[in-house]
Each structure stands twice: as structure tokens, then as C-alpha cells.
Short mmCIF file of C-alpha atoms in Angstrom, two decimals:
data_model
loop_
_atom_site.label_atom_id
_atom_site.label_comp_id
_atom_site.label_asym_id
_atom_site.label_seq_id
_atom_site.Cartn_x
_atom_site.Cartn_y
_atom_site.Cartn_z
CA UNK A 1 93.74 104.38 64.65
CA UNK A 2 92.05 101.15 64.53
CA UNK A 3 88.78 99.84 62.34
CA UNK A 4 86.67 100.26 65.30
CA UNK A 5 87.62 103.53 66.79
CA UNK A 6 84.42 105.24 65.75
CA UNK A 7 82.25 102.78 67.32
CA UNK A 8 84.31 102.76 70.47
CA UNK A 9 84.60 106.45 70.88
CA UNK A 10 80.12 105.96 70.61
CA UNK A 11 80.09 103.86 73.16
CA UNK A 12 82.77 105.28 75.63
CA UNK A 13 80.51 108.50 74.52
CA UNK A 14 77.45 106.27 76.12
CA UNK A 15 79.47 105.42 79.24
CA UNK A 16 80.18 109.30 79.32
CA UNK A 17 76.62 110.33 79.64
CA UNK A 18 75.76 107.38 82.18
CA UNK A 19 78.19 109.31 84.37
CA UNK A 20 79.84 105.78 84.35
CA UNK A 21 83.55 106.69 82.83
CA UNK A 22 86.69 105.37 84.85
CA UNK A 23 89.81 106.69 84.21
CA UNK A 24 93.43 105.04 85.35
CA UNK A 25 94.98 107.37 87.98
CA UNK A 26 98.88 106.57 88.99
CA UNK A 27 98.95 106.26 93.24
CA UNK A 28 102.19 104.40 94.93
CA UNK A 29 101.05 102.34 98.64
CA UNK A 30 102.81 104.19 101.85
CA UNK A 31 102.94 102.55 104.98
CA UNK A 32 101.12 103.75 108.02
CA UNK A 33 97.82 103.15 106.03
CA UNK A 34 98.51 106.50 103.20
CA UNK A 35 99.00 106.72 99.70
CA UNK A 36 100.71 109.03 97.11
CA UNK A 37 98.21 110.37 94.86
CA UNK A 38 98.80 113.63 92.21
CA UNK A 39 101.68 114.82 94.12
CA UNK A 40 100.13 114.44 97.73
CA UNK A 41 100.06 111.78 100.53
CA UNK A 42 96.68 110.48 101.48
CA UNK A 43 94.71 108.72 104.60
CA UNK A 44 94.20 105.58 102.61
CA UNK A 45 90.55 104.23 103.05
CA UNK A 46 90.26 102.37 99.28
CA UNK A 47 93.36 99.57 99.14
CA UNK A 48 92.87 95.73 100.27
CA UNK A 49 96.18 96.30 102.23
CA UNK A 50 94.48 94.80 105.36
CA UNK A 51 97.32 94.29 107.40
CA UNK A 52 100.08 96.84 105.90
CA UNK A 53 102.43 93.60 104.33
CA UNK A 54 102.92 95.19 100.83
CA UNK A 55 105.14 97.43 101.99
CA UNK A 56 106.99 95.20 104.34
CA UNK A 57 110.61 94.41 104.01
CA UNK A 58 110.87 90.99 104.61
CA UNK A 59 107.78 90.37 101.76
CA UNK A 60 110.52 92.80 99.52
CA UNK A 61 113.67 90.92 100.51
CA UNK A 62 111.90 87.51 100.01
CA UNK A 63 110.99 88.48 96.55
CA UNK A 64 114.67 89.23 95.91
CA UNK A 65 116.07 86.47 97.08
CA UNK A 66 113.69 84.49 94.80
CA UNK A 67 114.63 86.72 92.31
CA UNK A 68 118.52 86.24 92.81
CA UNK A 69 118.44 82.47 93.07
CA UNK A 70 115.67 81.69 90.26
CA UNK A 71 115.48 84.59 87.81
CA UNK A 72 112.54 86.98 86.81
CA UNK A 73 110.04 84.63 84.78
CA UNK A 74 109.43 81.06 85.48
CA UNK A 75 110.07 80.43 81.97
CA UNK A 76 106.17 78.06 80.90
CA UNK A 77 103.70 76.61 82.43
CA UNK A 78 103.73 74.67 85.63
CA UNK A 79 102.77 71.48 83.36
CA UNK A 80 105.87 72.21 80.67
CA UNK A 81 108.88 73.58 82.94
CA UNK A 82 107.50 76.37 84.78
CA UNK A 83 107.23 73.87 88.17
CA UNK A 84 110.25 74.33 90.72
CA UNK A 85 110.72 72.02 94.18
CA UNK A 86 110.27 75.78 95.69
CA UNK A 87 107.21 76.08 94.49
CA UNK A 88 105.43 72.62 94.93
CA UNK A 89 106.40 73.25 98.55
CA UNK A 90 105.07 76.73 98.75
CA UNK A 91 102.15 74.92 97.83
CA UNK A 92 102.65 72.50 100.62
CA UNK A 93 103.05 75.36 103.37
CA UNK A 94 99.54 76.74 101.86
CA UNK A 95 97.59 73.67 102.12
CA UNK A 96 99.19 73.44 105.94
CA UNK A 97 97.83 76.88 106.57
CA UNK A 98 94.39 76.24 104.93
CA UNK A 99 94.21 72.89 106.81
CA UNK A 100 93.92 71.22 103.94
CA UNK A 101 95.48 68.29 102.21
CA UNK A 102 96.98 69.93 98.86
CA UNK A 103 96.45 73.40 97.49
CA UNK A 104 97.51 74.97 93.91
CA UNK A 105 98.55 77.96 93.15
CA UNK A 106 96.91 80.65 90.75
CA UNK A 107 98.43 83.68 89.07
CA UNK A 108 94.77 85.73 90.13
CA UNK A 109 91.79 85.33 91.98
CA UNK A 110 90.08 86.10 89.16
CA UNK A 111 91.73 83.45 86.94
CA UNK A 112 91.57 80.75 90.11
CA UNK A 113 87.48 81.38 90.15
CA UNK A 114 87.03 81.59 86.21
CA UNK A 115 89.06 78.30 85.37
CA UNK A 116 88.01 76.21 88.35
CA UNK A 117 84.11 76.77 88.82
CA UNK A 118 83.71 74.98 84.95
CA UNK A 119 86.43 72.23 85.46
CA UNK A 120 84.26 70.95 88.33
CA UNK A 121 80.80 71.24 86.23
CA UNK A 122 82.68 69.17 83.43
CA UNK A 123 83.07 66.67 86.05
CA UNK A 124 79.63 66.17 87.07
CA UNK A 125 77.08 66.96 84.33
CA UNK A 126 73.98 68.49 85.11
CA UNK A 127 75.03 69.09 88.37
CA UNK A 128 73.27 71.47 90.49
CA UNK A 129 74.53 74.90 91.13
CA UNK A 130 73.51 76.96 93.83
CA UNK A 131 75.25 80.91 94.28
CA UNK A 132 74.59 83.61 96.50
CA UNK A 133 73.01 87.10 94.74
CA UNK A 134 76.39 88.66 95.31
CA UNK A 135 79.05 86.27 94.61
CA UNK A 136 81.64 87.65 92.95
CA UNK A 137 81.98 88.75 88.90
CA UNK A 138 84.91 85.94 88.50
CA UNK A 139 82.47 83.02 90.26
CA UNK A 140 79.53 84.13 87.39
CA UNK A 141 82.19 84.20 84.60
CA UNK A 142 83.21 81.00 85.32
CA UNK A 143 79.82 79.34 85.69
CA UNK A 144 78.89 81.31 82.09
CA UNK A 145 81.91 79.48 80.61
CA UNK A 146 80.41 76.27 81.82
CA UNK A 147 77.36 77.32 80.20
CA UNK A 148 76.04 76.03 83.47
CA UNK A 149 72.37 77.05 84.63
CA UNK A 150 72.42 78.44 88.46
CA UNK A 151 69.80 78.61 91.23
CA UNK A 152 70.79 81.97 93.18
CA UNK A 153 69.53 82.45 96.96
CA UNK A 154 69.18 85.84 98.14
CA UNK A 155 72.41 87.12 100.06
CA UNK A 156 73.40 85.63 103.00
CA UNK A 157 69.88 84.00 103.12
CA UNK A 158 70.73 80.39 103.88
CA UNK A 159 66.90 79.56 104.92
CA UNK A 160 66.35 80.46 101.11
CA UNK A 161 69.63 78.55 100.24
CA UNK A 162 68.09 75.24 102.06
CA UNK A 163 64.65 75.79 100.49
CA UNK A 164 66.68 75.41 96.93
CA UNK A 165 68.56 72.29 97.81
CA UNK A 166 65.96 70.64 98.70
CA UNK A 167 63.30 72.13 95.72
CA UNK A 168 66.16 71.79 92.56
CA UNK A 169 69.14 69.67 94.04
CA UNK A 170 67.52 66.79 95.37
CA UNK A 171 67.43 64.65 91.57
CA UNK A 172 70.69 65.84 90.82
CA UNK A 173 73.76 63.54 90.66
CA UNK A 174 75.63 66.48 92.96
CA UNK A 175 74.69 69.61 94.37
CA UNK A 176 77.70 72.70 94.58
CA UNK A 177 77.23 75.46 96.67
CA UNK A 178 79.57 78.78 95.87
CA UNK A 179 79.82 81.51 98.87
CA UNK A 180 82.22 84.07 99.68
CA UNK A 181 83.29 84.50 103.23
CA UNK A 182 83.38 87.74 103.35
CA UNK A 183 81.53 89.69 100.47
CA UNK A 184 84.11 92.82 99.07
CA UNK A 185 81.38 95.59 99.03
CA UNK A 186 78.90 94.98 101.74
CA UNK A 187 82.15 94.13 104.82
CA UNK A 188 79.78 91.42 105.73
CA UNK A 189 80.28 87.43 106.36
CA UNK A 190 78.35 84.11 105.63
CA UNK A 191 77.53 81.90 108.48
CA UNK A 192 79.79 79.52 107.87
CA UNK A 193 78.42 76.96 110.63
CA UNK A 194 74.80 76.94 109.48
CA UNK A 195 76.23 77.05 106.07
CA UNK A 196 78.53 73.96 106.40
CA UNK A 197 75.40 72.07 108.26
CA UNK A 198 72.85 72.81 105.48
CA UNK A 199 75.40 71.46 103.03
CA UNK A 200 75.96 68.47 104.98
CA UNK A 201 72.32 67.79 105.16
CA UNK A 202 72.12 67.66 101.36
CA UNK A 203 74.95 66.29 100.83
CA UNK A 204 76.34 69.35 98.97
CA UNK A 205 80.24 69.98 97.74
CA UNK A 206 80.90 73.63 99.38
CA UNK A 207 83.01 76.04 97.47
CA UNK A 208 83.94 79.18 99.63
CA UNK A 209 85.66 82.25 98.45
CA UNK A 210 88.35 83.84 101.23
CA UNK A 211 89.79 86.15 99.05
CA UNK A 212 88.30 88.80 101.76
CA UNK A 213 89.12 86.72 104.90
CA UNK A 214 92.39 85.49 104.45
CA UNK A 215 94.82 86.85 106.31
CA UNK A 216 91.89 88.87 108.57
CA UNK A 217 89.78 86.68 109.80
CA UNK A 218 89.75 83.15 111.44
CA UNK A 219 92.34 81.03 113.33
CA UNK A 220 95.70 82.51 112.61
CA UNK A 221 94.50 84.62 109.74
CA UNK A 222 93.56 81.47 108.37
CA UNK A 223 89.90 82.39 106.83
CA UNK A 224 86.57 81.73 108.32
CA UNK A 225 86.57 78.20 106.56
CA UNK A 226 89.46 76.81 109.43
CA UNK A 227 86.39 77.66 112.13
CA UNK A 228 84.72 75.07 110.35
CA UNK A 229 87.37 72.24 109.97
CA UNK A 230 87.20 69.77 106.70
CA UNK A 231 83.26 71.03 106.22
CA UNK A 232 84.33 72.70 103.20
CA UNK A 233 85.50 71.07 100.22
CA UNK A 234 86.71 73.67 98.42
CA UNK A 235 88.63 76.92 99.58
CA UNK A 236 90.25 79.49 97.15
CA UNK A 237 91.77 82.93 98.12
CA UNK A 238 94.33 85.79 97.16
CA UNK A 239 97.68 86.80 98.31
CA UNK A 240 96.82 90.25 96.80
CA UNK A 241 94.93 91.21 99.58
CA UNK A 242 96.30 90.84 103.43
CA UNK A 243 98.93 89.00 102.43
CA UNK A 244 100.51 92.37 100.14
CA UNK A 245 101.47 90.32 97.30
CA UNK A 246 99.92 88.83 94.09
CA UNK A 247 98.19 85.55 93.14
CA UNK A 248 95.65 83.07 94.41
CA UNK A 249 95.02 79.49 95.79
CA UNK A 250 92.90 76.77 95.63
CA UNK A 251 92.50 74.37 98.62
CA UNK A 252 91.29 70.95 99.23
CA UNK A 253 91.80 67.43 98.89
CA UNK A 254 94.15 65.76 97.28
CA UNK A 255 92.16 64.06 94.65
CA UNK A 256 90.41 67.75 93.96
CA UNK A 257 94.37 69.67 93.24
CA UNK A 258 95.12 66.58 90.98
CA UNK A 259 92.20 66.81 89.13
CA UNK A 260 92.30 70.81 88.40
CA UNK A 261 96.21 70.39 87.72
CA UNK A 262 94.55 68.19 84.52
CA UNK A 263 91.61 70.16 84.26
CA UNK A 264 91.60 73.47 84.66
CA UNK A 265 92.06 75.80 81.74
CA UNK A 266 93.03 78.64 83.35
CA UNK A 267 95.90 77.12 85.17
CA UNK A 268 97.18 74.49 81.93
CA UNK A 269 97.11 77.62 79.62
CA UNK A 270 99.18 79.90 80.99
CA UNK A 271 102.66 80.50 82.30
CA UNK A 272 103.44 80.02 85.67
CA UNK A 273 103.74 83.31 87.69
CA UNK A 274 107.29 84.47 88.28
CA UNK A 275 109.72 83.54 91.27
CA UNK A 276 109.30 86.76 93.07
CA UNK A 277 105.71 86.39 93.52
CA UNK A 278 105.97 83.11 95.06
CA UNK A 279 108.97 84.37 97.31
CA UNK A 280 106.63 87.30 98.94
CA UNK A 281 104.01 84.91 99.46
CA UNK A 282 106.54 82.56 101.00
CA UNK A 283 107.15 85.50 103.46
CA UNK A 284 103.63 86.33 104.79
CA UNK A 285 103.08 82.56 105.12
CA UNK A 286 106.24 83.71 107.85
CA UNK A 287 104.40 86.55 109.26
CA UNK A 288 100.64 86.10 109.50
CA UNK A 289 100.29 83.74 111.56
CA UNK A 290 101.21 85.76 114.63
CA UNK A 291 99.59 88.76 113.33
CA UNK A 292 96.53 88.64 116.29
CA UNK A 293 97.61 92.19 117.55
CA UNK A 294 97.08 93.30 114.12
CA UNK A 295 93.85 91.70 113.18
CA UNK A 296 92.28 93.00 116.76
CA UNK A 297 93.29 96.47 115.78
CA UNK A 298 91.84 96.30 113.11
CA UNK A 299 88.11 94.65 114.27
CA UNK A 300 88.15 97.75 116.38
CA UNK A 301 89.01 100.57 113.68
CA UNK A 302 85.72 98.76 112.08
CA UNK A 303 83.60 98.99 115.38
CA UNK A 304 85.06 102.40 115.67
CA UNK A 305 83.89 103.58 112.51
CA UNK A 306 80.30 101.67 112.35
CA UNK A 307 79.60 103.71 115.13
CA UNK A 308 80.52 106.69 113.82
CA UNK A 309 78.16 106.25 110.57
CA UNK A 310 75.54 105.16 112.56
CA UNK A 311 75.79 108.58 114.32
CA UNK A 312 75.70 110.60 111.24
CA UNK A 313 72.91 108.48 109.60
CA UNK A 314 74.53 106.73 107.07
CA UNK A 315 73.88 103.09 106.51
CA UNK A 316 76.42 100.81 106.47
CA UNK A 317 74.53 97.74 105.88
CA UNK A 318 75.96 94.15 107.47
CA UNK A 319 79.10 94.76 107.99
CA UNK A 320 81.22 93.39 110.81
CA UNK A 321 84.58 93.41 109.10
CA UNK A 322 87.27 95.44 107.82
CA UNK A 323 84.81 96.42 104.96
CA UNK A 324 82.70 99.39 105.71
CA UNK A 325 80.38 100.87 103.26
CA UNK A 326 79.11 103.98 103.71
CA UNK A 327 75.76 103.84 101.46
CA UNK A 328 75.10 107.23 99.92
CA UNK A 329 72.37 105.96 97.31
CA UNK A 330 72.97 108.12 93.90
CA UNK A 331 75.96 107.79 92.03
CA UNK A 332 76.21 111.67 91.48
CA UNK A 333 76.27 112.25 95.38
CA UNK A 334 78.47 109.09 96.51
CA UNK A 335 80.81 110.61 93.83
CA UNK A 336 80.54 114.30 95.13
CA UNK A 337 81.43 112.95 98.87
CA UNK A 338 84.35 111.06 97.49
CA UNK A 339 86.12 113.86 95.91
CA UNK A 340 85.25 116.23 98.66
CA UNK A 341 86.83 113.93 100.83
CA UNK A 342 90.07 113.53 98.52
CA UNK A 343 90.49 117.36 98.77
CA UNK A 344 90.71 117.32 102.52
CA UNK A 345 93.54 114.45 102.18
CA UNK A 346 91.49 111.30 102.44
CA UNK A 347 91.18 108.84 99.67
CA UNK A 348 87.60 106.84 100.31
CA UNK A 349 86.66 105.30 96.24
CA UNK A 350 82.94 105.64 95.45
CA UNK A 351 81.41 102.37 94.28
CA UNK A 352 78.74 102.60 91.52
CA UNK A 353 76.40 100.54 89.59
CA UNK A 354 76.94 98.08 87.81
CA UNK A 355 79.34 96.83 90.50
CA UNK A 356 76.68 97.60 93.52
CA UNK A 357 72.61 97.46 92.96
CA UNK A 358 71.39 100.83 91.31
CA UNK A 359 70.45 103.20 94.73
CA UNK A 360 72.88 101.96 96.73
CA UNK A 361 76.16 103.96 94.97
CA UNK A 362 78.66 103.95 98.18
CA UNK A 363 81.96 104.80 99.35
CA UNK A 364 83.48 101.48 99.78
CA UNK A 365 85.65 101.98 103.36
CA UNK A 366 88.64 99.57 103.17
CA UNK A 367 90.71 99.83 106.83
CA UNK A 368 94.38 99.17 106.66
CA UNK A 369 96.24 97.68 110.20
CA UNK A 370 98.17 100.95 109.61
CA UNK A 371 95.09 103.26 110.04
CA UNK A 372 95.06 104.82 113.87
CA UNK A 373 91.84 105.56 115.81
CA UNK A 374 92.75 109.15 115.07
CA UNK A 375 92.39 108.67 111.22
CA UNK A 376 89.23 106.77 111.98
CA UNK A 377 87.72 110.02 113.77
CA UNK A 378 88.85 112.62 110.95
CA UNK A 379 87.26 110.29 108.53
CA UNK A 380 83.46 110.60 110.31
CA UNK A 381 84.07 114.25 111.06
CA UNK A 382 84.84 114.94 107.27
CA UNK A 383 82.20 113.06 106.22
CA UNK A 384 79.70 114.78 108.52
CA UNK A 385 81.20 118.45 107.26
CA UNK A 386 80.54 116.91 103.78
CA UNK A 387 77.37 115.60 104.19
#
């Protein structure tokens, strides 16, 4: 026992009563868009799998070869000896993809958010920081660790966004702007061309998030920021996600990579990730390019299933990706239709506060490139018998 079980056991006790409590439950990725779950194989509807790579062989026999040639850990980090030529031009083929001039690589988006975001405040003092409502929990860590004050616009609002850069960014020696692409629970996207023009009008540095996108969306998989080309300054994303592996980027200038490499905490501090990470994501570089087929299957499995929602009632808010939520309002009840659901073979996670706004508890539809029109159907047809 530790010195502070007692209090912990009070306030998991707290958590308990909130109807809040998460628990760790084992589950193993299948392909053709299931799981393995307690014994049984599931219609997968919960993992960021988006196009079905974690389970594909060349991503495994990538990360072998890696393995084979370079060993298991990279041994420190990147700024000691944990650099190889194999990764700077990994790095290289990423900045290529992103059309950018250099990227760097992160061992999470998490970690890629939380050390960059106060690197660039220490550059610019008192600059002005403007964030959407919903940006994600590792962009608001990492402006908290600047101890930075932020002006948030209402989501996806970008006539509120302009109102702000001109009210509280005008006097400042620079104006930032942090987005996603693509926002995780809601399936919907920014506008990234009225976006990119209201930031050029105010002369504002542009930070996007494509953790969501990447992969799914955009020229070649290549996010929503290549529809806008060199309008944003700043692009960071995931392999974790379509691309079935692990780790994150950041993408931009030259000047920008340089500066993080000497800046950024959360990339000086820690070890460099090991060689078979770098070898799967060396592999979808190989593969999604030419994944169209793929990323139009799944655009329709979202269509498909919007319109089935809409037919039983259930709101679904903005989304127009490969996101779905199906917006249930209490927590009690989005549970309920989430375990209902997992006893008729289909695994669809239920979303509660404090991740979404209190009301609007949700299951939080995630389509895999794997899923068929078929599971699409059984989905709205066992949500209907639920409901």
C-alpha cells in the first residue's frame, strides 16, 4: 500500500458515484474492421484504424527489418546518440509528404502538442494566442505550461475568430492561431481556405492539428493543410491513427524544425522512439499515397451512416468525415446503448463528460476502410432496436 491509498480510494469513490469510472479492458485489432474483445470478435466502430494499416504486413515486416538491422531501442535522445541517417531521412520523406520544407519527429501526438505550443510562446513574448473551444486536451496543456493567456473563438466560428484578431491581436508583436483539421469527437472539419485567408489578413502564424486528417483526407492522404499550399506555418499529426503505427510529426519550415530541435522540451528530454516505430511509419509513407480507393470507401460508409441517424433521429452534429457521433445526451443512456450494442457483437465506445460538453454524452462512431456497407446497415438497425 502506499501513503495515499486512503485518499485515492475517496476520490476514485467520487469518480464512482459520478458514474465517471473507466476501467482498462484487454481487445487485440482484426482486420476487416473487427476486434477481439472478452473472448469474442467484434464489428469495430471505436479504433482510429482509418484505413486498416495496423494490421498490414508490409507496416509488420518494415518494423522487423528495422528491428533486425538497428536493434529494439534507439539507445538516447535524438540530441545525444539516439539520431540515425534512417531516421533524419524518414524525416525528409515526411516533410515531402506534408509539402513542407523539414519536419521532426515525435514519440506522441500528445507529447508533439504539449512541448511545441510553449517553445513557440518562449519565442515571442506576449504573443497573442487564439484557440478554437474544442482544440484538443494536449494543445491546452501545452499553452498551460506556457502559462500563456488564450482568446478562444467558438468552434469552427471563424467570423468570431476574425472579430478576435482584430479586437486582442492587433498590438501584439505576433498573433498564433491553433486549429485542428478535423476535430476527434464531433467528425467535423475547419475551413481551411477562409481560415488560411483570415490569418493572412492579420498576419497570423497558423498552427493546424491533422492528427484526424492525415492519412484520410486531402491530396494523397496528405491532410486538409496540402489543399491550402504553404498557408500554414505549422502542421503536426500522428502515425497512430491512419497510418497504424505510433508517433507524431511536426511540419514546417526549416528555420521552425531547427528551432524546436533546440527548443522543445518534450523532444530534448526524452529518448528517441525505437527503430521499429520509425520502420512502420517508413512503410505507410509506401502505401498511402495511392490509397484513393480506400479513402472514397470510406467518405461513403460516413454518408451511409449520416443518413441512417438522421432517419432514426439521432443527431450527429457537423460531421462530414470518418467521425460520426451519434449524440444520445445523458451519460447513463449513451452508456446503456453502448453496451446493448456490444452484446449484439458491435463495439461503438460511449463518450462522456468531461471529454464532450455535459448533455451531449455520445457514442463516438469511428469507421475503419475495412467496415462494408453491410456492417454500416446492422449498425443503424441495432441502434434503432436499441433505441
Amino acid at each position: 500500500m502506499s501513503r495515499l491509498d486512503s485518499v485515492l480510494e475517496a476520490a476514485l469513490a467520487r469518480i464512482d458515484r459520478a458514474g465517471r469510472r473507466r476501467v482498462l479492458r484487454p481487445g487485440a485489432l482484426l482486420p476487416g474492421g473487427r476486434i477481439r474483445r472478452d473472448g469474442r470478435t467484434l464489428i469495430d466502430f471505436s479504433s482510429n484504424d482509418y484505413l486498416g494499416l495496423a494490421r498490414h504486413p508490409l507496416l509488420a515486416e518494415r518494423a522487423q527489418a528495422w528491428t533486425a538491422a538497428m536493434g529494439t531501442g534507439s539507445g538516447a535522445s535524438r540530441l545525444v546518440t539516439g539520431t540515425s541517417t534512417e531516421q533524419l531521412a524518414l524525416e525528409a520523406r515526411i516533410a515531402a509528404f506534408k509539402h513542407c520544407e523539414a519536419a521532426l519527429i515525435f514519440a506522441s501526438g500528445w507529447q508533439a502538442n504539449a512541448a511545441t505550443i510553449p517553445a513557440l510562446l518562449a519565442a515571442v513574448p506576449g504573443a497573442a494566442l487564439f484557440t478554437d473551444r474544442l482544440a484538443h486536451a494536449s494543445m491546452h496543456a501545452g499553452i498551460a505550461m506556457a502559462g500563456a493567456r488564450q482568446h478562444r473563438f467558438r468552434h469552427n466560428d471563424l467570423d468570431h475568430l476574425d472579430a478576435l484578431l482584430a479586437e486582442k491581436g492587433a498590438d501584439a508583436p505576433a498573433r498564433i492561431v491553433l486549429v485542428e483539421s478535423v476535430y476527434s469527437m464531433d467528425g467535423d472539419r475547419c475551413d481551411m481556405a477562409r481560415l488560411a485567408a483570415i490569418a493572412a489578413r492579420h498576419d497570423a502564424f497558423l498552427y493546424v492539428d491533422e492528427a484526424h486528417a492525415t492519412g484520410v483526407l486531402g491530396p494523397e492522404g496528405a491532410g486538409l493543410s496540402a489543399t491550402v499550399p504553404g498557408a500554414v506555418d505549422l502542421v503536426m499529426g500522428t502515425f497512430s491513427k491512419a497510418l497504424g503505427g505510433f508517433g507524431a510529426y511536426v511540419a514546417g519550415s526549416r528555420v521552425l524544425i531547427d528551432y524546436l530541435v533546440n527548443a522543445a522540451s518534450g523532444f530534448i528530454f526524452t529518448t528517441a522512439p525505437p527503430p521499429a516505430v520509425f520502420g512502420a511509419i517508413d512503410a505507410a509513407l509506401d502505401l498511402v499515397p495511392a490509397m484513393d480507393a480506400e479513402r472514397a470507401h470510406l467518405a461513403a460508409l460516413g454518408d451511409r451512416l449520416r443518413t441512417g441517424l438522421a432517419g432514426l433521429g439521432i443527431d450527429h452534429g457537423a460531421s462530414s468525415t470518418q467521425i460520426v457521433p451519434a449524440i444520445i445526451g445523458a451519460e447513463e443512456d449513451a452508456l446503456a446503448l453502448s453496451a446493448r450494442l456490444e452484446a449484439q457483437g458491435m463495439l461503438a465506445s460511449a463518450i462522456r463528460p468531461p471529454t464532450v460538453p455535459p448533455g451531449t454524452s455520445r457514442l463516438r462512431i469511428a469507421l475503419r476502410a475495412g467496415h462494408s456497407a453491410a456492417d454500416i446497415d446492422a449498425l443503424v438497425a441495432a441502434i434503432g432496436a436499441a433505441l
